[in-house]
Coordinates of C-alpha atoms in Angstrom, one line a residue:
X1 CA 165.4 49.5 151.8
X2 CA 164.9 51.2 148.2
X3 CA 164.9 48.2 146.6
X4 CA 162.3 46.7 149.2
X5 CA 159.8 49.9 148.5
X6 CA 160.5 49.6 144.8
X7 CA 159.4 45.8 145.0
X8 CA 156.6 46.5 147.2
X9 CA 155.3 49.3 144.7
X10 CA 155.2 47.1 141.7
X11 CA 153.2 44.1 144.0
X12 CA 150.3 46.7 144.5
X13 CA 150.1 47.7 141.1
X14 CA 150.1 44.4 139.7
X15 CA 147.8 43.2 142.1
X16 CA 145.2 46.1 141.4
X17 CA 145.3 45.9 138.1
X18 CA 144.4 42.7 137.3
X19 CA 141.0 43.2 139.8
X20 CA 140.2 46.4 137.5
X21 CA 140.3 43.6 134.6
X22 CA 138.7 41.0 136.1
X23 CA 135.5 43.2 137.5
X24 CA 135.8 44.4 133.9
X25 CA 135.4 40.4 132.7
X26 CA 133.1 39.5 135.2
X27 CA 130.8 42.5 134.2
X28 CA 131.1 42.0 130.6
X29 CA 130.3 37.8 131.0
X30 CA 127.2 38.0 133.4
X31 CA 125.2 40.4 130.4
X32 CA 126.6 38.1 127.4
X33 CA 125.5 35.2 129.9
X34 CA 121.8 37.2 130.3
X35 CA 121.4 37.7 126.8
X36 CA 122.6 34.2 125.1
X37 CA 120.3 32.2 127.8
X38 CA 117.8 34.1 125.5
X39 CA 119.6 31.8 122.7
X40 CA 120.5 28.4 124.7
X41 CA 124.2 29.1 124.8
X42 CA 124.4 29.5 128.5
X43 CA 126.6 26.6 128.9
X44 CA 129.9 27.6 126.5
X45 CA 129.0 30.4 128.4
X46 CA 129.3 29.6 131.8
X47 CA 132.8 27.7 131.0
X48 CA 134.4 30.7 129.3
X49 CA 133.2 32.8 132.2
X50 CA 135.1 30.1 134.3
X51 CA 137.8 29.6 132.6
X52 CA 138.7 33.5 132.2
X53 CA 138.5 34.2 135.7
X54 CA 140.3 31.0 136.9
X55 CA 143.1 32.5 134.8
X56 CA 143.3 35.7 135.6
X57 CA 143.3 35.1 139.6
X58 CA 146.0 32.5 138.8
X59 CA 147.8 35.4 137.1
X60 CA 147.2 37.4 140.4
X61 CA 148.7 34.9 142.8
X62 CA 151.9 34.3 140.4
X63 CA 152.2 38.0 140.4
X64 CA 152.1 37.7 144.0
X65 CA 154.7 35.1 144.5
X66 CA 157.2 36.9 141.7
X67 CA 157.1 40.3 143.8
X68 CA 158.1 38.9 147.0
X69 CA 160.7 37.3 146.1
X70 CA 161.8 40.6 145.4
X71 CA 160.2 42.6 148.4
X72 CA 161.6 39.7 150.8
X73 CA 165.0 39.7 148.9
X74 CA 167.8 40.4 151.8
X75 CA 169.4 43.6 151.5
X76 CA 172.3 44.6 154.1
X77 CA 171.5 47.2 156.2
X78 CA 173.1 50.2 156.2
X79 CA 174.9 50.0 159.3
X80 CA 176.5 46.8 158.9
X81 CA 177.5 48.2 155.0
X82 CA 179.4 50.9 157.4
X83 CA 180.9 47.8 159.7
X84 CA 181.6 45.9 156.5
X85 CA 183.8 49.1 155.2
X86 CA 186.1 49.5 158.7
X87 CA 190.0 48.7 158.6
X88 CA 189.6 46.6 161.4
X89 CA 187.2 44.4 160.0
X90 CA 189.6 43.4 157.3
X91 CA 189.0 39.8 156.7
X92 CA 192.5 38.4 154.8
X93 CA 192.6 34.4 154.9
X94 CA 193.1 31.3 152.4
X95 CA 189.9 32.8 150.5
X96 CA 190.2 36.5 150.8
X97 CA 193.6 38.1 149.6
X98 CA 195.1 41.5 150.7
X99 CA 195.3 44.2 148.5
X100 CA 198.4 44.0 147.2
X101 CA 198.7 47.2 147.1
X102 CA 197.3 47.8 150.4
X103 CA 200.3 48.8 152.8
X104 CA 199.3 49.5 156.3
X105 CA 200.2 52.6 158.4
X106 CA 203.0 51.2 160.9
X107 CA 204.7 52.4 164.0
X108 CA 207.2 50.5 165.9
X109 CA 207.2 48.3 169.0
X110 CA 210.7 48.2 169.1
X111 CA 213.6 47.8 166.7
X112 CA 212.3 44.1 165.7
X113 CA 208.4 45.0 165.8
X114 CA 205.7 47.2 164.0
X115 CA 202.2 47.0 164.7
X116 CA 198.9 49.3 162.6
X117 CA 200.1 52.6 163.8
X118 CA 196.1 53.3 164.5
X119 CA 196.0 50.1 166.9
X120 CA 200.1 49.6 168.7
X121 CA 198.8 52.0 171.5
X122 CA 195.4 49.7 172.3
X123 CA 198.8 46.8 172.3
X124 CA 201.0 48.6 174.4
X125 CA 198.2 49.4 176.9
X126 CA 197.3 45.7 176.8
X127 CA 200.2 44.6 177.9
X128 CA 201.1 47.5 180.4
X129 CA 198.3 46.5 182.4
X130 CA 199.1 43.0 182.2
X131 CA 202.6 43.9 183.9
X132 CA 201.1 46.5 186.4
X133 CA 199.2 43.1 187.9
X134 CA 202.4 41.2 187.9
X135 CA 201.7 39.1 184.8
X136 CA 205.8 40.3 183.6
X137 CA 206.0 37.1 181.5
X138 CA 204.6 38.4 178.3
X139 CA 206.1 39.8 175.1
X140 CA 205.0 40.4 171.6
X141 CA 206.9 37.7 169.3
X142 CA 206.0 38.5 165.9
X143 CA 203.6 41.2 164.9
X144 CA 204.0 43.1 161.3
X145 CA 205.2 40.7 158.8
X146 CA 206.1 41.9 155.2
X147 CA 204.6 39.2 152.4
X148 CA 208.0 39.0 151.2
X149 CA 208.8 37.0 154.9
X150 CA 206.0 35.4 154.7
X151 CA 207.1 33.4 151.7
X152 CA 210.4 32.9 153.5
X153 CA 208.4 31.2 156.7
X154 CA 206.6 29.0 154.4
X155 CA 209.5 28.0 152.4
X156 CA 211.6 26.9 156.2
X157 CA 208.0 25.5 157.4
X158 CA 208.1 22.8 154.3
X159 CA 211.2 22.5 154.4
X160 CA 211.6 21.7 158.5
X161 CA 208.5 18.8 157.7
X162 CA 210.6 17.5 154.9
X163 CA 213.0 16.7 156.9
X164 CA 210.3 14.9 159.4
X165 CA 209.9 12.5 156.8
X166 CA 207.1 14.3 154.7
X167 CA 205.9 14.0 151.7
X168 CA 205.8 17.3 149.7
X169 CA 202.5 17.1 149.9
X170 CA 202.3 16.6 153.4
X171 CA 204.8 19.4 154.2
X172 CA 202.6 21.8 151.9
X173 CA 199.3 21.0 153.9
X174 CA 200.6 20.9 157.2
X175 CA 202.4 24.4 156.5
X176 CA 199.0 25.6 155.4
X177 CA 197.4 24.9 158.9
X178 CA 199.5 27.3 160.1
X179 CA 200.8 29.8 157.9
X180 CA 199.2 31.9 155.6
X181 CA 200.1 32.6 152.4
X182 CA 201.9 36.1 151.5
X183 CA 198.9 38.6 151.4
X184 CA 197.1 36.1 152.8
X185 CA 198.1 36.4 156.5
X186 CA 196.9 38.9 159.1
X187 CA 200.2 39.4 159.9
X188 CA 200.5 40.9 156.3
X189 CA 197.9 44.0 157.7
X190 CA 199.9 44.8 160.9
X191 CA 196.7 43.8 163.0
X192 CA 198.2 40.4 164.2
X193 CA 200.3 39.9 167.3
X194 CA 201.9 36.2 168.6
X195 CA 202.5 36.3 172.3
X196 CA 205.4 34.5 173.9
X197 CA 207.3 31.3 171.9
X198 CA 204.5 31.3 170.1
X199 CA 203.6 26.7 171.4
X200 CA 200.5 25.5 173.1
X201 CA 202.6 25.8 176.7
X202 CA 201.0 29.8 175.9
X203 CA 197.8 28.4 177.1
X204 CA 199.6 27.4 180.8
X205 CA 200.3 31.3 181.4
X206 CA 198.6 33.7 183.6
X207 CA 198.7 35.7 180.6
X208 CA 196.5 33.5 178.4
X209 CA 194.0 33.6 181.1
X210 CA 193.9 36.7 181.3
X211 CA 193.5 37.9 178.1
X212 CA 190.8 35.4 177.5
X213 CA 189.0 37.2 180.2
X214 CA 190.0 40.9 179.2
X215 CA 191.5 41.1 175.9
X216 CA 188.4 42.4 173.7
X217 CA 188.1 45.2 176.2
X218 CA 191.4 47.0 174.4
X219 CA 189.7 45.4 171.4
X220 CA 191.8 41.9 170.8
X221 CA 190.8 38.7 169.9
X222 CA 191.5 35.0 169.9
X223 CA 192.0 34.9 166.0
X224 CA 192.1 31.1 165.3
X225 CA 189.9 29.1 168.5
X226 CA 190.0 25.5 168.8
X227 CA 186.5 24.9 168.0
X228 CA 186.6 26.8 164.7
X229 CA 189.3 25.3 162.7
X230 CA 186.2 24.1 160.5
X231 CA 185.8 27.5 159.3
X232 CA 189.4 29.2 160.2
X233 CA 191.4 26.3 158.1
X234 CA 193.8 27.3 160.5
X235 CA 194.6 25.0 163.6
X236 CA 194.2 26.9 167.4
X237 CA 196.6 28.8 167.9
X238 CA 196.4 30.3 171.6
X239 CA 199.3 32.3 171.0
X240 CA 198.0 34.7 168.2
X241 CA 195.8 37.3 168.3
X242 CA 193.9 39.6 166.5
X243 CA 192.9 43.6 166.6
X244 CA 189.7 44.4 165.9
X245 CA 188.5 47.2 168.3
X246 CA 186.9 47.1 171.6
X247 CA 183.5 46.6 170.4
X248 CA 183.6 44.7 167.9
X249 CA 185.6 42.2 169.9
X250 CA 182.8 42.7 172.5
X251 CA 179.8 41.7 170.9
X252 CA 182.1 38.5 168.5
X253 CA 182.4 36.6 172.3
X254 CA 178.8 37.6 173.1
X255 CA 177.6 35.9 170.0
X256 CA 180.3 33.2 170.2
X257 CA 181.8 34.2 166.8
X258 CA 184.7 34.3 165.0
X259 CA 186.2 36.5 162.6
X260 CA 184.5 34.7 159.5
X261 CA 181.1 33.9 161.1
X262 CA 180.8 37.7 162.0
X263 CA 181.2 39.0 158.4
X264 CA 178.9 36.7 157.2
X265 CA 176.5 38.1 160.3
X266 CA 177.4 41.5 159.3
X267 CA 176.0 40.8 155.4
X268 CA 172.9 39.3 156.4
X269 CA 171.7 41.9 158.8

């Protein structure tokens, strides 16, 4: 907003300014034009009278035009700065790489699983309730991945379409559809769960239903839809998703978004 009052200021000024000069001009011209009629040079005159003002109003309206590109110029607001700056927003994919530094706080599932330590109990209620209505066939597969595994899962992913018949190539791409790259995977920030045996036959289950219906309330959701694999680079994956708190995973479905398409929302409003 500064920089839109800033911009604003200088339009003014500019603007009034250059009518101080040309009342100034026009003032000056209209008694050289009364005396040298007196001495037949009203013509030259009149064209330099012209001429100067033509200018200067030309200099007013590209004054104009400069000043709001920079009174119109988007700035973020300061809320969605705030949103932009919350853990759960964390956007890692193919073009945005964890910190590899960053190491999440984690706390255990079980013996095999660790979710974000500020997000396993929004998990464990999920799925509590999901049993407490009889929906029993449900359990967290993979959550909390270290990069280091991830590298290993890439490696037995190229490795299983080699022996398919792939190409390198082929095996490299098709891996990529799927699996991130270490620090480049949600699983990497402990905010990633994978339901079940992690297939498609997930979307046949009560349980896929039913978190497509009730999920974002405990703040989850479907991380990688079919219809945004455009924008994802990942291919729908019904099995796996994503925390991101109740009300940000509210108002995502409202506006039909995913994760990607709401960041870039966030940075232009």
């Amino acid at each position: 907003m500064e920089n839109k009052d800033i911009g604003q200021s200088k339009s003014n000024k500019i603007v009034f300014v250059y009518r101080i000069v040309v009342s100034i001009i026009m003032v000056v011209s209209i008694i050289l034009v009364y005396i040298l009629n007196h001495l037949g040079q009203s013509k030259e005159v009149d064209a330099m009278f012209n001429s100067t003002q033509n200018n200067l109003l030309e200099g007013i309206i590209e004054g104009n035009t400069y000043d709001n590109t920079i009174v119109t110029e988007h700035v973020t607001s300061e809320e969605s700065l705030k949103k932009l700056s919350d853990w759960r927003l964390m956007l890692v994919n193919y073009e945005n790489e964890m910190p590899k530094d960053y190491v999440p706080p984690l706390s255990s599932i079980d013996e095999a699983r660790q979710f974000d330590s500020r997000a396993i109990d929004s998990l464990v209620q999920m799925m509590l309730d999901m049993n407490a209505i009889g929906i029993n066939h449900i359990w967290a597969q993979s959550t909390y991945r270290d990069p280091k595994k991830q590298k290993h899962l890439i490696e037995e992913s190229i490795q299983e379409y080699l022996e398919q018949g792939k190409t390198m190539e082929e095996a490299e791409a098709l891996t990529a559809r799927s699996i991130g790259e270490p620090y480049k995977s949600e699983h990497n920030i402990g905010l990633a769960v994978d339901f079940n045996d992690v297939n498609y036959a997930f979307e046949n289950e009560k349980a896929f239903t039913w978190l497509m219906e009730n999920a974002e309330n405990y703040g989850f959701i479907l991380r990688y839809p079919a219809d945004k694999e455009d924008i994802t680079k990942i291919k729908y994956e019904p099995w796996h998703w994503r925390y991101v708190g109740p009300e940000y995973a509210k108002e995502m479905n409202d506006l039909g978004f995913c994760l990607e398409e709401y960041i870039e929302y966030l940075k232009n409003n």
